[in-house]
Amino acid sequence: MQDAAIRVTELEQARPWKSLMRHTVVVWLIIVCWLASGASVQAQADGAGKLTVAIHVSSDGNRCYNPGVVAAIRHFTRRYEDLINLSGGIHGRELRTLVLDDFESADQTVSNVREALQDPTSIGMLGIPSSTRGRVVFDKLGSDIKGKAIPFITEMSLDEIFVDHPNVFTMASSVRNELEVVRQMIANGGLQRPVFVGLDNDLYSMALEEGVAAGSPALVGRIRVPVRDYQLPDTVSRETAMQIAALQPDLIVMSIHSGPTATLMGDLKSLGIDAPVLILLGRIASVTRNLDPPGYGGSISQIAREGVPNVYSERLRTRIWRSPSERWVFEDEKNGEAPGWQIGKCIESNVKDPRTIYDPANTRAVGRGTQYRDMLALIVETAKSAPKQASVSELRTEISERLRRFTEGRNVLKGLWKDWSFTQSRTAAGDTLLLTKEHGDDTIVLSPVQYQRINGRLQRTMTLYTSVDLIRLSHIDTNDQSFDAEFYLTMKSADNRLTINDIDFTNAFRAPTGNGKLLSFREIHSGDARSNFPEGVRLYKVSGRFMFEPELSRYPFDKQRFSVSFQPRSTSRPFLIQPPEAARQNRDVYVDGWRLIESYVGADQDIIPTIGQTLAERRIVPFYKFNATWVAERLAFDYYTRVIIPLGFILLVTYFSVFLPHTRFDSTMGIQVTALLSAIALYLALPKVDTDQATLSDTIFMFTYAAVSLMIGLSILKENLIGRTASVSATLVAVSQRVVFPIVVISVLALTLADEPNLLNHLADSFTAS
């Protein structure tokens, strides 16, 4: 060891500059690490290294299940947090989301908000879906919320709670806006004896009661019932039902949650009461599912807080289409540690089958999760527009000021779920829609008449009940990005006023000569009573050429979406679309060379910029657009016969050539080179798809070229090694050609087609269709 040490010392003395450089590097590394650690400690001390947004969620108070809604909120906000941090954060500062669950406890909500207020890195808060718990929070911490000036986007509908807090907003619509629509519906319905049934300890329910009572006609009864843990005692339900029956109502307004509403409606039915029911707190689907005995004698209506039935967010569907590998399903997960399971308080869910992406419950969870993600994006984007060196306090002020500029008609955030802006009272801008389920009908649809807020006033809007029943898709041209469609268009509206002339098919293909759209239609039924067709229903047969945006990365095993997009032709005659359930649409469809997988109706908004009253004023106007979409999978029989099978033989012949004796080296090389040229010629002979991205077909050909070229190289190497001292190497090359090569080829092809789980079915369908 001493000798080794002496030799190193002598070597360093012989090359002193290298020793000096080594020691200098070590010293500088120590200095840099010391400075970095000091900066990190200082950043942690003053919060300059990170910025926090607190997210308030509410799992069930009994904790029996971990709701899928909460899981979705956690997932989508965390994904957005990761995305922002990977892109550099907010002016170089890390974004951190802090999820705080109150388990429906007002005291815990107060504690969670206090924790977020005390965080020196906090630049925003999201959540609190209960106005009752929100009232407790603002009663106890209102001065701190206002003094800290942390931007707070709640989910409360009672904007009166935060009217004096300029830094507080809500992603929910205002109760005042909802009540204005409800009062308009009651007044226009000619009703005279409405009765209101609400909760005895819920601010939101009480606000709804006062709002309905302020309208005309006056309420003939106002009843408050005790609901605890979402249950109404049977004795209270029967007594309440008898009270309602004595009042002889022509409308019963319910604001007591879905489960208690079902209990009360069951008792009303037993008393022979069949007055229409309007649900302001709850959902028709949950109520009808829990009715015992099933059914109710009157119509049931509700506010459409979760969108239009059978209509999907086209924006979200597009995102799912482009990112199918992301997480989109959120189950309610059983919490086995909840005490309620031991004492029998927890109840097993009736839902046994796993959720799919478009189950109503999962759609609701995804919707809430993406809404919170959009609100987080709104805070982050406004923070990014602040000066780079702004302090946390300055960021809070800047974010609140910019959020107040996101007023309807002025600014809008194009979110993952929808477009977001606020009213002057800092509530979410949007229409309050009404749903209806008629007696004897098991479907829930938009009410025939809606009330949209236009220029600050309610305007009567029609619902267009429509069905687009496809007859055939043909002449699908991915290079031209167009297809031919023929379909029946069924239309029904109040007073039979809307016709096909009120519809603009926005993606209809235009003639090259500029003579309008390549579209034609023929009226089959005008809605009159003089035929076998239903009265009031218009029927058209439409043919035309339409545009689409092909996604060709998986060509020729690709799936494409073919849409017929339409919207009101004029803003003076707006309408909303209500399609039937997908299961009730025509499935007997011919698609030339394709297999139909699914169909749906989607909705989105166009944001149209325009000038205001003066040229200096800029306005934006939202305009609904809809689309009937069919998803189809290409039947690639021709590709199998013209490409896959020939390439398989080329690779097989290449593999067999290695078994020729080394004395036939010229023959081996001739076969392999011919195989490579044949693959290249086959590729050049194929019709090309016009795309800038590499397709799966390109990947298959490139791999074939590489495999055959590798085999040629190995053959040359083996020939040069045979007869020399490196006979072991020649043997290894031979093993590579005869054993490793087929294993690698089969493995790579399997991995390449791994994203095609239905490949065998696809192949069978292709040969069957042929």
XYZ file of N, CA and C in Angstrom, residues 662 665 712-737:
84
model
N -22.245 -22.794 -46.868
C -21.462 -21.585 -47.097
C -20.845 -21.575 -48.482
N -22.635 -19.204 -51.008
C -22.728 -17.837 -50.494
C -23.338 -16.891 -51.522
N -28.376 -9.700 -44.198
C -27.313 -9.597 -45.202
C -25.969 -9.346 -44.523
N -25.953 -8.431 -43.579
C -24.705 -8.130 -42.877
C -24.181 -9.330 -42.111
N -25.077 -10.061 -41.446
C -24.639 -11.250 -40.708
C -24.106 -12.324 -41.650
N -24.715 -12.458 -42.828
C -24.235 -13.456 -43.805
C -22.819 -13.118 -44.264
N -22.557 -11.861 -44.536
C -21.212 -11.434 -44.960
C -20.223 -11.670 -43.829
N -20.621 -11.328 -42.606
C -19.716 -11.523 -41.470
C -19.407 -12.988 -41.275
N -20.413 -13.854 -41.372
C -20.174 -15.289 -41.183
C -19.245 -15.839 -42.260
N -19.418 -15.379 -43.488
C -18.562 -15.852 -44.575
C -17.106 -15.476 -44.325
N -16.851 -14.301 -43.797
C -15.483 -13.863 -43.527
C -14.865 -14.566 -42.331
N -15.726 -15.106 -41.427
C -15.204 -15.752 -40.228
C -14.961 -17.244 -40.417
N -15.667 -17.860 -41.359
C -15.544 -19.306 -41.545
C -14.150 -19.635 -42.061
N -13.559 -20.694 -41.494
C -12.232 -21.138 -41.902
C -11.108 -20.413 -41.207
N -11.416 -19.446 -40.363
C -10.369 -18.729 -39.641
C -10.335 -19.205 -38.195
N -9.473 -18.593 -37.432
C -9.343 -18.978 -36.017
C -10.591 -18.612 -35.220
N -11.394 -17.700 -35.756
C -12.579 -17.233 -35.027
C -13.794 -18.085 -35.364
N -13.613 -19.410 -35.348
C -14.736 -20.284 -35.665
C -15.866 -20.161 -34.654
N -15.523 -19.845 -33.399
C -16.556 -19.654 -32.374
C -17.447 -18.465 -32.738
N -16.800 -17.409 -33.249
C -17.569 -16.235 -33.658
C -18.508 -16.570 -34.805
N -18.040 -17.385 -35.751
C -18.894 -17.789 -36.867
C -20.095 -18.579 -36.365
N -19.861 -19.417 -35.364
C -20.970 -20.182 -34.781
C -21.997 -19.254 -34.130
N -21.499 -18.219 -33.429
C -22.402 -17.248 -32.797
C -23.237 -16.509 -33.837
N -22.592 -16.180 -34.957
C -23.320 -15.507 -36.030
C -24.389 -16.428 -36.589
N -24.046 -17.699 -36.774
C -25.016 -18.656 -37.297
C -26.203 -18.814 -36.345
N -25.911 -18.871 -35.047
C -26.992 -18.969 -34.054
C -27.867 -17.725 -34.103
N -27.229 -16.563 -34.275
C -27.995 -15.317 -34.369
C -28.952 -15.352 -35.545
N -28.483 -15.876 -36.698
C -29.321 -15.924 -37.882
C -30.449 -16.945 -37.760
